[in-house]
Coordinates of C-alpha atoms and ligand atoms in Angstrom, one line a residue:
M1 CA 75.2 60.8 7.2
E2 CA 77.3 57.6 7.4
R3 CA 76.5 55.1 4.7
F4 CA 76.0 51.4 5.8
E5 CA 76.3 48.6 3.4
Q6 CA 73.3 46.4 3.2
A7 CA 73.8 42.7 3.7
D8 CA 74.0 40.6 0.6
A9 CA 70.8 38.9 1.5
L10 CA 68.9 42.2 1.3
K11 CA 70.6 43.3 -2.0
R12 CA 69.5 40.0 -3.7
L13 CA 65.8 40.8 -3.1
P14 CA 63.9 41.2 -6.3
E15 CA 62.3 44.5 -7.3
Q16 CA 58.7 44.8 -6.2
F17 CA 57.3 44.7 -9.6
F18 CA 53.9 45.9 -8.7
A19 CA 55.1 49.0 -7.0
K20 CA 55.3 50.4 -10.7
L21 CA 51.6 49.6 -11.2
V22 CA 50.7 51.4 -7.9
R23 CA 52.6 54.5 -9.2
K24 CA 50.8 54.4 -12.5
V25 CA 47.4 54.1 -10.9
G26 CA 48.3 56.9 -8.6
R27 CA 49.2 59.1 -11.5
A28 CA 46.0 58.5 -13.3
V29 CA 44.0 59.2 -10.1
E30 CA 45.9 62.5 -9.6
A31 CA 45.1 63.4 -13.1
G32 CA 41.4 63.3 -12.0
H33 CA 40.4 60.0 -13.7
D34 CA 38.0 57.5 -12.1
V35 CA 40.3 54.6 -12.2
I36 CA 38.8 51.0 -11.7
N37 CA 41.6 49.2 -10.1
L38 CA 41.4 45.4 -11.0
G39 CA 45.2 45.1 -10.5
Q40 CA 45.5 44.3 -6.8
G41 CA 44.7 41.2 -4.7
S42 CA 43.4 42.6 -1.5
P43 CA 39.8 41.2 -0.5
D44 CA 37.3 44.1 -0.8
Q45 CA 34.8 42.8 1.9
P46 CA 35.1 43.2 5.6
T47 CA 35.8 40.5 8.1
P48 CA 32.7 38.8 9.2
P49 CA 31.1 40.6 12.3
H50 CA 31.2 37.6 14.6
I51 CA 34.9 37.3 14.2
V52 CA 35.5 41.1 14.8
K53 CA 33.3 40.7 17.9
E54 CA 35.5 37.9 19.2
L55 CA 38.5 40.2 18.9
Q56 CA 36.8 43.1 20.6
E57 CA 35.9 40.9 23.6
A58 CA 39.3 39.1 23.6
A59 CA 41.2 42.5 23.6
S60 CA 40.2 43.2 27.2
N61 CA 41.4 39.8 28.4
P62 CA 44.6 40.4 30.5
K63 CA 45.8 36.9 29.6
Y64 CA 46.5 38.3 26.2
H65 CA 48.4 41.4 27.4
K66 CA 51.4 39.3 28.4
Y67 CA 53.7 37.7 25.9
P68 CA 51.9 34.9 24.1
P69 CA 53.3 31.4 24.2
F70 CA 56.2 31.0 21.6
H71 CA 54.4 28.5 19.3
G72 CA 50.8 30.1 19.7
F73 CA 48.1 29.1 22.0
S74 CA 47.1 25.3 22.0
F75 CA 43.5 26.2 21.6
L76 CA 44.3 27.7 18.2
K77 CA 46.3 24.7 17.0
E78 CA 43.6 22.5 18.2
A79 CA 41.1 24.5 16.2
V80 CA 43.3 24.2 13.1
S81 CA 43.3 20.5 13.5
Q82 CA 39.5 20.3 13.8
F83 CA 39.1 22.5 10.9
Y84 CA 41.3 20.4 8.6
D85 CA 39.5 17.2 9.8
R86 CA 36.1 18.8 9.2
E87 CA 36.9 20.4 5.8
Y88 CA 39.3 17.8 4.3
G89 CA 39.2 14.7 6.4
V90 CA 43.0 15.3 7.2
R91 CA 44.2 14.5 10.7
L92 CA 46.8 16.8 12.2
D93 CA 48.6 16.6 15.5
P94 CA 48.0 20.1 16.9
E95 CA 51.3 20.3 18.7
K96 CA 53.5 18.7 16.1
E97 CA 52.0 19.3 12.8
V98 CA 50.7 23.0 13.0
A99 CA 52.7 26.1 13.2
V100 CA 51.2 29.6 13.6
L101 CA 52.4 32.2 11.1
F102 CA 52.1 35.9 10.8
G103 CA 50.4 35.6 7.5
G104 CA 51.2 33.1 4.6
K105 CA 53.7 35.5 3.1
T106 CA 55.9 35.3 6.1
G107 CA 55.7 31.4 6.2
L108 CA 56.6 31.2 2.4
V109 CA 59.6 33.4 2.9
E110 CA 60.7 31.6 6.1
I111 CA 60.6 28.1 4.6
S112 CA 63.3 29.1 2.1
Q113 CA 65.5 30.3 4.9
C114 CA 65.0 27.0 6.7
Y115 CA 65.9 24.7 3.8
L116 CA 68.0 26.5 1.2
N117 CA 71.7 27.2 1.4
P118 CA 73.4 29.5 -1.1
G119 CA 73.3 27.9 -4.5
D120 CA 70.5 25.4 -3.8
V121 CA 67.7 24.9 -6.2
A122 CA 64.0 25.5 -5.7
L123 CA 61.3 24.7 -8.3
V124 CA 59.0 27.6 -8.9
P125 CA 55.8 27.9 -10.9
D126 CA 56.0 30.4 -13.9
P127 CA 53.7 32.4 -13.6
G128 CA 53.6 32.4 -9.8
Y129 CA 53.3 34.4 -6.7
P130 CA 56.4 36.7 -6.4
D131 CA 57.1 36.1 -2.7
Y132 CA 58.5 32.6 -3.5
W133 CA 61.2 34.3 -5.3
S134 CA 61.9 36.8 -2.4
G135 CA 62.5 34.0 0.1
I136 CA 64.7 32.0 -2.4
A137 CA 66.8 35.1 -3.3
M138 CA 67.2 35.9 0.5
A139 CA 68.6 32.5 1.1
G140 CA 70.8 32.8 -1.9
G141 CA 69.1 30.0 -3.7
R142 CA 68.5 29.5 -7.3
M143 CA 65.1 29.1 -9.1
Y144 CA 64.2 26.4 -11.6
M145 CA 61.1 27.7 -13.3
M146 CA 58.2 25.2 -14.0
P147 CA 56.1 26.7 -16.8
L148 CA 52.4 26.6 -16.1
L149 CA 50.8 26.3 -19.6
K150 CA 47.3 26.6 -20.6
E151 CA 47.4 23.3 -22.6
N152 CA 48.4 21.6 -19.3
G153 CA 45.5 23.2 -17.2
F154 CA 48.2 25.5 -15.7
L155 CA 49.8 22.6 -14.0
P156 CA 53.5 22.0 -14.1
D157 CA 54.6 19.1 -16.4
Y158 CA 57.1 17.1 -14.2
G159 CA 58.2 15.3 -17.3
Q160 CA 59.7 18.4 -18.6
I161 CA 62.0 19.0 -15.7
D162 CA 65.4 17.7 -16.5
P163 CA 66.2 14.9 -14.0
E164 CA 69.5 16.4 -12.9
S165 CA 67.8 19.7 -11.9
A166 CA 64.9 17.6 -10.2
D167 CA 67.6 15.7 -8.2
R168 CA 69.4 19.0 -7.2
A169 CA 66.2 20.7 -6.2
K170 CA 65.5 21.0 -2.5
L171 CA 62.2 22.7 -2.4
M172 CA 59.2 23.1 -4.7
F173 CA 56.4 25.7 -4.5
L174 CA 52.9 24.9 -5.7
N175 CA 49.6 27.0 -5.4
Y176 CA 46.1 25.8 -6.1
P177 CA 43.7 27.4 -6.5
N178 CA 46.2 29.3 -8.5
N179 CA 47.2 32.9 -8.4
P180 CA 47.4 34.2 -11.1
T181 CA 45.8 31.6 -13.4
G182 CA 42.7 30.8 -11.5
A183 CA 43.3 27.0 -12.1
L184 CA 42.5 24.2 -9.8
A185 CA 44.6 21.0 -9.1
H186 CA 42.9 17.6 -9.2
A187 CA 43.8 14.6 -7.0
A188 CA 45.8 12.8 -9.7
F189 CA 48.1 15.8 -10.1
F190 CA 48.7 15.9 -6.3
E191 CA 49.5 12.2 -6.4
E192 CA 51.9 12.7 -9.1
T193 CA 53.5 15.5 -7.1
V194 CA 54.0 13.2 -4.1
R195 CA 55.7 10.5 -6.4
F196 CA 57.8 13.2 -8.0
A197 CA 58.8 14.5 -4.5
K198 CA 59.8 11.1 -3.2
R199 CA 61.7 10.1 -6.2
H200 CA 63.9 13.3 -6.2
H201 CA 63.7 14.0 -2.5
V202 CA 62.1 17.5 -2.9
L203 CA 60.1 19.3 -0.1
V204 CA 56.8 20.4 -1.4
V205 CA 55.3 23.7 0.0
H206 CA 51.8 23.9 -1.1
D207 CA 50.4 27.5 -0.8
F208 CA 46.6 27.0 -0.2
A209 CA 45.9 30.8 0.0
Y210 CA 42.6 30.4 -2.0
S211 CA 41.5 27.2 -0.4
A212 CA 37.9 28.2 0.0
I213 CA 37.4 29.7 -3.4
G214 CA 36.3 27.1 -6.0
F215 CA 33.5 27.7 -8.5
D216 CA 30.7 25.7 -10.1
G217 CA 30.4 23.6 -7.0
Q218 CA 34.1 22.6 -7.0
K219 CA 35.8 22.3 -3.6
P220 CA 39.4 22.8 -3.9
R221 CA 41.6 20.0 -2.6
S222 CA 44.0 20.2 0.2
F223 CA 47.4 18.8 -0.8
L224 CA 47.4 16.9 2.5
Q225 CA 44.5 14.8 1.3
T226 CA 46.9 13.1 -0.9
P227 CA 48.2 9.8 0.5
G228 CA 51.9 10.3 1.5
A229 CA 51.7 14.1 1.3
K230 CA 52.6 14.6 4.8
D231 CA 55.8 12.7 4.3
V232 CA 57.1 15.1 1.6
G233 CA 55.4 18.5 2.4
V234 CA 53.5 21.2 4.1
E235 CA 50.6 23.4 3.3
I236 CA 50.3 27.0 4.1
Y237 CA 46.8 28.0 4.9
T238 CA 46.0 31.8 5.4
M239 CA 42.9 33.4 7.1
S240 CA 43.3 36.3 4.6
K241 CA 41.1 35.2 1.8
T242 CA 38.7 32.6 3.3
Y243 CA 37.6 35.1 6.1
N244 CA 38.5 38.4 4.6
M245 CA 41.3 38.8 7.3
A246 CA 44.2 40.0 5.2
G247 CA 44.9 42.8 7.6
W248 CA 45.0 40.6 10.6
R249 CA 48.1 38.7 9.5
I250 CA 47.4 35.2 10.5
A251 CA 48.0 31.9 8.8
F252 CA 49.3 28.3 9.5
A253 CA 51.8 25.9 8.2
V254 CA 50.5 22.3 8.5
G255 CA 51.9 18.9 7.6
H256 CA 55.5 17.4 7.7
E257 CA 56.5 17.3 11.5
E258 CA 60.1 18.2 11.1
V259 CA 59.3 21.1 8.6
I260 CA 56.8 22.4 11.2
R261 CA 59.7 22.2 13.9
S262 CA 62.0 24.1 11.5
V263 CA 59.4 26.9 11.0
N264 CA 58.8 27.1 14.7
L265 CA 62.6 27.2 15.3
I266 CA 63.2 30.1 13.0
Q267 CA 60.3 32.0 14.4
D268 CA 61.5 31.6 18.0
H269 CA 64.3 33.8 17.0
F270 CA 62.1 36.4 15.1
Y271 CA 59.0 36.6 17.3
C272 CA 57.0 35.3 20.1
S273 CA 53.5 34.6 18.7
L274 CA 50.8 36.8 17.6
F275 CA 48.5 38.8 19.9
G276 CA 46.4 36.2 21.8
G277 CA 43.1 38.2 20.8
I278 CA 43.8 37.6 17.2
Q279 CA 44.4 34.0 17.9
Q280 CA 41.2 33.7 19.7
A281 CA 39.2 35.3 16.9
A282 CA 41.0 33.0 14.4
A283 CA 39.8 30.0 16.3
K284 CA 36.3 31.4 16.3
A285 CA 36.5 31.9 12.5
L286 CA 37.7 28.3 11.9
L287 CA 35.2 26.6 14.3
G288 CA 32.2 29.2 14.1
P289 CA 29.4 29.4 11.5
Q290 CA 30.7 29.1 7.9
D291 CA 27.9 30.7 6.0
C292 CA 30.0 33.8 5.7
V293 CA 32.5 31.7 3.5
R294 CA 29.7 30.2 1.3
E295 CA 28.3 33.8 0.8
L296 CA 31.7 35.1 -0.2
V297 CA 32.4 32.4 -2.8
G298 CA 28.9 33.0 -4.2
M299 CA 29.6 36.7 -4.5
Y300 CA 32.9 36.1 -6.3
E301 CA 31.2 33.6 -8.6
R302 CA 28.5 36.1 -9.5
R303 CA 31.1 38.7 -10.2
R304 CA 33.0 36.2 -12.4
N305 CA 29.9 35.2 -14.4
L306 CA 28.9 38.8 -15.1
F307 CA 32.3 40.0 -16.0
I308 CA 33.1 37.0 -18.2
R309 CA 29.8 37.4 -20.0
H310 CA 30.4 41.2 -20.6
L311 CA 33.9 40.5 -21.8
R312 CA 32.7 37.9 -24.3
E313 CA 30.1 40.3 -25.5
I314 CA 32.7 42.9 -26.4
G315 CA 34.6 40.2 -28.3
W316 CA 37.5 39.4 -25.9
K317 CA 37.9 35.6 -25.9
V318 CA 38.4 34.9 -22.2
E319 CA 38.1 31.8 -20.1
A320 CA 36.4 31.7 -16.7
P321 CA 38.7 30.9 -13.8
Q322 CA 37.8 27.8 -11.8
G323 CA 38.9 29.2 -8.5
S324 CA 40.7 32.0 -6.7
F325 CA 39.4 35.6 -7.2
F326 CA 41.7 36.2 -10.2
C327 CA 41.0 36.0 -14.0
W328 CA 44.0 35.3 -16.3
F329 CA 43.2 36.9 -19.6
P330 CA 45.2 36.6 -22.9
V331 CA 46.4 39.9 -24.3
P332 CA 45.4 40.7 -27.9
E333 CA 47.8 40.3 -30.8
G334 CA 50.4 43.1 -31.1
Y335 CA 50.7 43.7 -27.4
D336 CA 52.6 42.2 -24.5
S337 CA 51.4 42.2 -20.9
E338 CA 52.9 45.6 -20.1
T339 CA 51.9 47.5 -23.2
F340 CA 48.4 46.2 -22.9
S341 CA 48.0 47.0 -19.3
D342 CA 49.4 50.6 -20.2
L343 CA 46.8 51.0 -22.8
L344 CA 44.0 50.0 -20.5
I345 CA 45.0 52.3 -17.8
E346 CA 45.8 55.2 -20.2
K347 CA 42.7 54.8 -22.5
A348 CA 40.1 53.1 -20.3
H349 CA 41.2 54.0 -16.9
V350 CA 41.1 50.3 -15.9
A351 CA 44.1 48.9 -14.0
V352 CA 45.1 45.3 -14.5
A353 CA 48.2 43.5 -13.4
P354 CA 50.7 42.8 -16.3
G355 CA 51.3 39.0 -16.4
V356 CA 55.0 39.4 -16.7
G357 CA 55.1 40.4 -13.1
F358 CA 54.4 36.8 -12.2
G359 CA 57.1 35.4 -14.5
R360 CA 58.2 35.1 -18.1
Q361 CA 55.3 32.8 -19.1
G362 CA 53.0 35.5 -18.0
D363 CA 53.8 38.0 -20.7
R364 CA 50.9 37.1 -23.0
Y365 CA 48.4 37.5 -20.1
V366 CA 47.0 40.1 -17.6
R367 CA 45.6 39.3 -14.3
V368 CA 42.3 40.7 -13.2
G369 CA 40.9 40.6 -9.8
L370 CA 37.2 40.2 -9.0
L371 CA 37.5 42.4 -6.0
T372 CA 35.2 45.2 -7.0
P373 CA 31.3 45.3 -7.1
E374 CA 29.5 44.0 -10.1
E375 CA 28.6 47.5 -11.4
R376 CA 32.2 48.3 -11.6
L377 CA 33.2 45.3 -13.4
Q378 CA 30.4 45.9 -15.9
E379 CA 31.7 49.5 -16.3
A380 CA 35.3 48.2 -16.9
A381 CA 34.1 45.8 -19.5
Y382 CA 32.2 48.6 -21.1
R383 CA 35.2 51.0 -21.2
I384 CA 37.4 48.2 -22.6
G385 CA 34.9 47.5 -25.2
R386 CA 34.8 51.2 -26.3
L387 CA 38.4 51.0 -27.2
G388 CA 37.4 48.8 -30.1
I389 CA 40.4 46.5 -30.0
F390 CA 38.7 43.1 -30.0
Ligands
LIG401 C1 49.3 32.9 -3.9 C2 49.4 33.7 -2.6 N1 50.0 33.1 -1.6 C3 50.1 33.8 -0.4 C4 49.5 35.0 -0.2 C5 49.8 35.7 1.0 O1 48.8 35.8 1.9 P1 48.9 36.3 3.4 O2 50.2 36.8 3.6 O3 47.8 37.4 3.5 O4 48.5 35.2 4.2 C6 48.9 35.6 -1.2 C7 48.3 36.9 -1.1 O5 47.9 37.7 -1.9 C8 48.8 34.9 -2.5 O6 48.1 35.4 -3.5

């Protein structure tokens, strides 16, 4: 077989850290253990039936069997615009300020290709979602890590970024409700972000993946609710979590008009748009009944409350996340995130994600997903308690 040299862009891609976790879980399952896997981030509930039904009906429409229009159907961009107005009081021009994406992940990786040249700097939260790194690496960019510390509510401290790096930075990634820490951002932080972005001429990419999931009655804020936000940034809104549509691969970039144009431009060369039936079902999800979303958030909140209560009972000093479906728990003395995760999988058959997989600042934490029924969470707490380490 001939050997073909991969392009440098591909060689620069970081290792998929969590592939290792998947292998460890696989080995424990093969050995016959009943593993409770709290390490992954895929929603466990199905897509609400009215959305599935819409796709079923749309699938037979011959209009959708042809190539879809390059930038997606207008009815969908119109639906996104109405949704943002209804949910956040944010006005969007459907044709100029909305781009249809094949999932948030795709958009996040694309934006780095749109705005970074080799050597350019991007500001990245640490801990943070690893796909920001992939896009930056592919573009040959460099990362400047912004530590998210507990004492700052897991928000970056812009005062700690040296002004030279801030001036050199072209892009910044933010994500609230936050994966992995479960933190929410407040209005004042987003206002500070707009000021920082204007002062240093940085494009803000707010990843709003967990938009719907705020607890204790808190509704997570859209970055675009902040005055001036559209002048400096875009938000990525995915259907994956709000409507349990992770497998459908559909999301949107909204905001800054020129950035939306760039995203559409790069996509013109990769794809036509998504299957029309998926676009129709997504519009239905955005504009149809929303009780499914309220019920989903209620379910995650019940799971959170039960799990936190049981973990505190076994002596683990954990804090409850304010949003997202992740918990960010400190590892006990004497462990780092990997040795502690290894212990849990080997001795309790409970899989959690080692925090270091999200960045260096994560090494004192593990990420635990609330994506399994309450009985299993209770059982996980019981098994961890039996180890007698707290
Ligand atoms: C923080 C964050 N951003 C983006 C995504 C990507 O979502 P999707 O590609 O399904 O839209 C995820 C998925 O887990 C996520 O956790």
